[in-house]
PDB file of C-alpha atoms in Angstrom:
ATOM      1  CA  MET A   1     -80.795  -5.262 -41.631  1.00  0.00           C
ATOM      2  CA  THR A   2     -77.051  -5.260 -41.133  1.00  0.00           C
ATOM      3  CA  THR A   3     -73.955  -3.656 -42.480  1.00  0.00           C
ATOM      4  CA  ASP A   4     -71.207  -5.172 -44.575  1.00  0.00           C
ATOM      5  CA  GLU A   5     -68.813  -4.267 -41.760  1.00  0.00           C
ATOM      6  CA  ILE A   6     -70.706  -6.474 -39.319  1.00  0.00           C
ATOM      7  CA  THR A   7     -70.746  -9.484 -41.628  1.00  0.00           C
ATOM      8  CA  GLU A   8     -67.061  -8.967 -42.451  1.00  0.00           C
ATOM      9  CA  LEU A   9     -66.172  -8.845 -38.751  1.00  0.00           C
ATOM     10  CA  LEU A  10     -68.344 -11.877 -37.965  1.00  0.00           C
ATOM     11  CA  THR A  11     -66.674 -13.795 -40.790  1.00  0.00           C
ATOM     12  CA  GLU A  12     -63.171 -12.730 -39.730  1.00  0.00           C
ATOM     13  CA  ALA A  13     -63.884 -13.721 -36.135  1.00  0.00           C
ATOM     14  CA  TYR A  14     -65.353 -17.071 -37.229  1.00  0.00           C
ATOM     15  CA  VAL A  15     -62.223 -17.971 -39.188  1.00  0.00           C
ATOM     16  CA  ASP A  16     -59.949 -16.728 -36.384  1.00  0.00           C
ATOM     17  CA  GLU A  17     -61.773 -18.869 -33.821  1.00  0.00           C
ATOM     18  CA  LEU A  18     -61.350 -21.975 -35.958  1.00  0.00           C
ATOM     19  CA  GLU A  19     -57.655 -21.237 -36.475  1.00  0.00           C
ATOM     20  CA  THR A  20     -57.322 -20.788 -32.713  1.00  0.00           C
ATOM     21  CA  VAL A  21     -58.976 -24.180 -32.149  1.00  0.00           C
ATOM     22  CA  MET A  22     -56.418 -25.799 -34.456  1.00  0.00           C
ATOM     23  CA  ASN A  23     -53.449 -24.085 -32.819  1.00  0.00           C
ATOM     24  CA  TYR A  24     -54.585 -24.607 -29.222  1.00  0.00           C
ATOM     25  CA  LEU A  25     -55.273 -28.277 -29.893  1.00  0.00           C
ATOM     26  CA  THR A  26     -51.923 -28.783 -31.612  1.00  0.00           C
ATOM     27  CA  ASN A  27     -49.998 -27.046 -28.844  1.00  0.00           C
ATOM     28  CA  ALA A  28     -51.896 -29.007 -26.175  1.00  0.00           C
ATOM     29  CA  ILE A  29     -50.753 -32.193 -27.924  1.00  0.00           C
ATOM     30  CA  VAL A  30     -47.119 -31.347 -28.704  1.00  0.00           C
ATOM     31  CA  LEU A  31     -45.901 -29.518 -25.593  1.00  0.00           C
ATOM     32  CA  ASP A  32     -43.615 -31.575 -23.362  1.00  0.00           C
ATOM     33  CA  GLY A  33     -42.278 -31.254 -19.854  1.00  0.00           C
ATOM     34  CA  VAL A  34     -43.400 -30.948 -16.286  1.00  0.00           C
ATOM     35  CA  HIS A  35     -43.977 -27.198 -16.614  1.00  0.00           C
ATOM     36  CA  ALA A  36     -46.172 -27.702 -19.684  1.00  0.00           C
ATOM     37  CA  GLU A  37     -48.944 -29.692 -18.009  1.00  0.00           C
ATOM     38  CA  GLU A  38     -51.016 -26.819 -16.607  1.00  0.00           C
ATOM     39  CA  VAL A  39     -50.752 -24.848 -19.859  1.00  0.00           C
ATOM     40  CA  LYS A  40     -51.717 -27.931 -21.882  1.00  0.00           C
ATOM     41  CA  GLU A  41     -54.774 -28.510 -19.683  1.00  0.00           C
ATOM     42  CA  SER A  42     -55.847 -24.910 -20.097  1.00  0.00           C
ATOM     43  CA  LEU A  43     -55.407 -25.019 -23.875  1.00  0.00           C
ATOM     44  CA  GLU A  44     -57.392 -28.251 -24.048  1.00  0.00           C
ATOM     45  CA  ALA A  45     -60.271 -26.677 -22.092  1.00  0.00           C
ATOM     46  CA  ASP A  46     -60.143 -23.521 -24.197  1.00  0.00           C
ATOM     47  CA  VAL A  47     -60.486 -25.552 -27.419  1.00  0.00           C
ATOM     48  CA  GLN A  48     -64.117 -26.309 -26.563  1.00  0.00           C
ATOM     49  CA  GLU A  49     -64.844 -22.703 -25.642  1.00  0.00           C
ATOM     50  CA  GLU A  50     -63.267 -21.358 -28.838  1.00  0.00           C
ATOM     51  CA  LEU A  51     -65.229 -23.901 -30.877  1.00  0.00           C
ATOM     52  CA  GLU A  52     -68.423 -22.697 -29.203  1.00  0.00           C
ATOM     53  CA  HIS A  53     -67.470 -19.119 -30.153  1.00  0.00           C
ATOM     54  CA  ALA A  54     -67.170 -20.216 -33.792  1.00  0.00           C
ATOM     55  CA  ARG A  55     -70.619 -21.847 -33.554  1.00  0.00           C
ATOM     56  CA  MET A  56     -72.127 -18.652 -32.151  1.00  0.00           C
ATOM     57  CA  LEU A  57     -70.554 -16.556 -34.897  1.00  0.00           C
ATOM     58  CA  GLY A  58     -71.553 -18.979 -37.644  1.00  0.00           C
ATOM     59  CA  ASN A  59     -75.120 -19.080 -36.351  1.00  0.00           C
ATOM     60  CA  ARG A  60     -75.269 -15.285 -36.253  1.00  0.00           C
ATOM     61  CA  LEU A  61     -74.040 -15.134 -39.849  1.00  0.00           C
ATOM     62  CA  LYS A  62     -76.794 -17.586 -40.809  1.00  0.00           C
ATOM     63  CA  GLN A  63     -79.392 -15.461 -39.006  1.00  0.00           C
ATOM     64  CA  LEU A  64     -78.183 -12.504 -41.077  1.00  0.00           C
ATOM     65  CA  GLU A  65     -78.690 -14.562 -44.244  1.00  0.00           C
ATOM     66  CA  GLN A  66     -74.964 -15.032 -44.746  1.00  0.00           C
ATOM     67  CA  SER A  67     -72.945 -18.213 -44.798  1.00  0.00           C
ATOM     68  CA  PRO A  68     -69.882 -18.889 -42.671  1.00  0.00           C
ATOM     69  CA  PRO A  69     -66.886 -19.631 -44.893  1.00  0.00           C
ATOM     70  CA  GLY A  70     -65.494 -23.069 -45.583  1.00  0.00           C
ATOM     71  CA  SER A  71     -61.857 -24.082 -45.532  1.00  0.00           C
ATOM     72  CA  ALA A  72     -61.192 -22.803 -49.071  1.00  0.00           C
ATOM     73  CA  ALA A  73     -61.563 -19.262 -47.746  1.00  0.00           C
ATOM     74  CA  PHE A  74     -59.113 -19.863 -44.909  1.00  0.00           C
ATOM     75  CA  GLU A  75     -55.820 -17.984 -44.686  1.00  0.00           C
ATOM     76  CA  ALA A  76     -53.710 -18.685 -41.616  1.00  0.00           C
ATOM     77  CA  SER A  77     -52.637 -15.596 -39.690  1.00  0.00           C
ATOM     78  CA  GLN A  78     -51.563 -16.779 -36.235  1.00  0.00           C
ATOM     79  CA  SER A  79     -47.836 -17.116 -36.832  1.00  0.00           C
ATOM     80  CA  GLY A  80     -47.134 -16.600 -33.125  1.00  0.00           C
ATOM     81  CA  LEU A  81     -49.227 -19.629 -32.154  1.00  0.00           C
ATOM     82  CA  GLN A  82     -47.452 -22.177 -34.321  1.00  0.00           C
ATOM     83  CA  PRO A  83     -46.112 -25.138 -32.361  1.00  0.00           C
ATOM     84  CA  PRO A  84     -42.530 -24.507 -31.258  1.00  0.00           C
ATOM     85  CA  GLU A  85     -39.676 -26.576 -32.674  1.00  0.00           C
ATOM     86  CA  ASP A  86     -38.527 -27.108 -29.095  1.00  0.00           C
ATOM     87  CA  THR A  87     -41.574 -28.797 -27.581  1.00  0.00           C
ATOM     88  CA  THR A  88     -40.500 -27.682 -24.099  1.00  0.00           C
ATOM     89  CA  ASP A  89     -40.682 -23.995 -25.129  1.00  0.00           C
ATOM     90  CA  VAL A  90     -43.915 -23.353 -23.256  1.00  0.00           C
ATOM     91  CA  GLN A  91     -43.144 -19.644 -22.921  1.00  0.00           C
ATOM     92  CA  SER A  92     -43.417 -19.115 -26.691  1.00  0.00           C
ATOM     93  CA  VAL A  93     -46.854 -20.761 -26.656  1.00  0.00           C
ATOM     94  CA  ILE A  94     -47.950 -18.529 -23.771  1.00  0.00           C
ATOM     95  CA  GLU A  95     -46.801 -15.478 -25.729  1.00  0.00           C
ATOM     96  CA  GLY A  96     -48.627 -16.746 -28.831  1.00  0.00           C
ATOM     97  CA  VAL A  97     -51.830 -17.205 -26.854  1.00  0.00           C
ATOM     98  CA  LEU A  98     -51.571 -13.688 -25.453  1.00  0.00           C
ATOM     99  CA  GLU A  99     -51.067 -12.277 -28.947  1.00  0.00           C
ATOM    100  CA  ALA A 100     -54.078 -14.235 -30.263  1.00  0.00           C
ATOM    101  CA  GLU A 101     -56.247 -13.138 -27.330  1.00  0.00           C
ATOM    102  CA  ASP A 102     -55.266  -9.488 -27.831  1.00  0.00           C
ATOM    103  CA  ASP A 103     -56.219  -9.759 -31.516  1.00  0.00           C
ATOM    104  CA  ALA A 104     -59.527 -11.429 -30.629  1.00  0.00           C
ATOM    105  CA  ILE A 105     -60.360  -8.770 -28.042  1.00  0.00           C
ATOM    106  CA  GLU A 106     -59.703  -6.046 -30.622  1.00  0.00           C
ATOM    107  CA  THR A 107     -61.959  -7.809 -33.150  1.00  0.00           C
ATOM    108  CA  TYR A 108     -64.820  -8.231 -30.671  1.00  0.00           C
ATOM    109  CA  GLN A 109     -64.559  -4.614 -29.537  1.00  0.00           C
ATOM    110  CA  SER A 110     -64.801  -3.552 -33.191  1.00  0.00           C
ATOM    111  CA  LEU A 111     -67.738  -5.895 -33.735  1.00  0.00           C
ATOM    112  CA  HIS A 112     -69.517  -4.479 -30.694  1.00  0.00           C
ATOM    113  CA  GLU A 113     -68.984  -0.903 -31.914  1.00  0.00           C
ATOM    114  CA  ALA A 114     -70.220  -1.730 -35.429  1.00  0.00           C
ATOM    115  CA  ALA A 115     -73.273  -3.549 -34.050  1.00  0.00           C
ATOM    116  CA  THR A 116     -74.088  -0.647 -31.742  1.00  0.00           C
ATOM    117  CA  GLU A 117     -73.889   1.817 -34.646  1.00  0.00           C
ATOM    118  CA  ALA A 118     -76.106  -0.453 -36.786  1.00  0.00           C
ATOM    119  CA  ASN A 119     -78.640  -0.886 -33.969  1.00  0.00           C
ATOM    120  CA  ASP A 120     -78.069  -4.658 -33.994  1.00  0.00           C
ATOM    121  CA  PRO A 121     -78.487  -5.723 -30.348  1.00  0.00           C
ATOM    122  CA  VAL A 122     -78.223  -9.442 -31.103  1.00  0.00           C
ATOM    123  CA  THR A 123     -74.750  -9.064 -32.611  1.00  0.00           C
ATOM    124  CA  GLU A 124     -73.843  -6.717 -29.746  1.00  0.00           C
ATOM    125  CA  ASP A 125     -74.770  -9.490 -27.313  1.00  0.00           C
ATOM    126  CA  VAL A 126     -72.708 -12.071 -29.214  1.00  0.00           C
ATOM    127  CA  ALA A 127     -69.714  -9.711 -29.221  1.00  0.00           C
ATOM    128  CA  VAL A 128     -69.966  -8.948 -25.491  1.00  0.00           C
ATOM    129  CA  THR A 129     -70.420 -12.614 -24.548  1.00  0.00           C
ATOM    130  CA  ILE A 130     -67.366 -13.730 -26.492  1.00  0.00           C
ATOM    131  CA  LEU A 131     -65.354 -10.657 -25.466  1.00  0.00           C
ATOM    132  CA  SER A 132     -65.845 -11.598 -21.816  1.00  0.00           C
ATOM    133  CA  ASP A 133     -64.496 -15.106 -22.462  1.00  0.00           C
ATOM    134  CA  GLU A 134     -61.487 -13.796 -24.403  1.00  0.00           C
ATOM    135  CA  GLU A 135     -60.593 -11.353 -21.633  1.00  0.00           C
ATOM    136  CA  ALA A 136     -60.754 -14.205 -19.107  1.00  0.00           C
ATOM    137  CA  HIS A 137     -58.425 -16.301 -21.301  1.00  0.00           C
ATOM    138  CA  ARG A 138     -55.994 -13.400 -21.568  1.00  0.00           C
ATOM    139  CA  THR A 139     -56.001 -12.930 -17.786  1.00  0.00           C
ATOM    140  CA  GLU A 140     -55.314 -16.636 -17.240  1.00  0.00           C
ATOM    141  CA  PHE A 141     -52.369 -16.648 -19.649  1.00  0.00           C
ATOM    142  CA  ARG A 142     -50.961 -13.433 -18.209  1.00  0.00           C
ATOM    143  CA  GLY A 143     -50.849 -15.363 -14.940  1.00  0.00           C
ATOM    144  CA  PHE A 144     -48.997 -18.222 -16.647  1.00  0.00           C
ATOM    145  CA  GLN A 145     -46.577 -15.689 -18.108  1.00  0.00           C
ATOM    146  CA  LYS A 146     -45.812 -14.277 -14.650  1.00  0.00           C
ATOM    147  CA  GLU A 147     -45.376 -17.684 -13.022  1.00  0.00           C
ATOM    148  CA  PHE A 148     -43.637 -19.565 -15.763  1.00  0.00           C
ATOM    149  CA  PRO A 149     -39.931 -20.121 -15.192  1.00  0.00           C
ATOM    150  CA  SER A 150     -37.794 -18.065 -17.547  1.00  0.00           C
ATOM    151  CA  ASP A 151     -34.488 -19.536 -18.594  1.00  0.00           C
TER     152      ASP A 151
END
C-alpha cells in the first residue's frame, strides 16, 4: 500500500505546516511599523493556505490508515521564524519565512520522489499541489527581501 518513508514524510510535513501556521499568525500579530503592513497581510493570508496544507496531509494519512499526530508529538523546529524581540525587525521574519519555505520545498520534493517510487499517485498529487504553493510563497518573500529597506 505505502511505505514507511511516505507516512513519515507526510507526518513530518503535517507537523511542520501546523508549526508554520502558529509562527505566521504570531508574526502577523506582533510585527509593528509602516514597512511591516504588507508582510503582515501576506502572512495572514498564508496562514489559511498552510492550514489547508495540513488538512490535505492529515487526510492523506487517514486514507493510508494512519493518524496525524496530536500536540504531544510536536517538537518545534522553526527557530528562524520565532517572533523578533524588536517587533519592527521585519527583515528577520522575511528571512525566517524563506528558511521555512526552503525546508518545506525540500520535504515536498522528497515526498514526491518517495511517492513516485512507491507508485502512489495520490500522494504524488498532494506533494505537487503543495509544492507549487510553497514555491509561490518563497517567490513572494524573495520579492519582499529585495524591496525591504535594509538598515
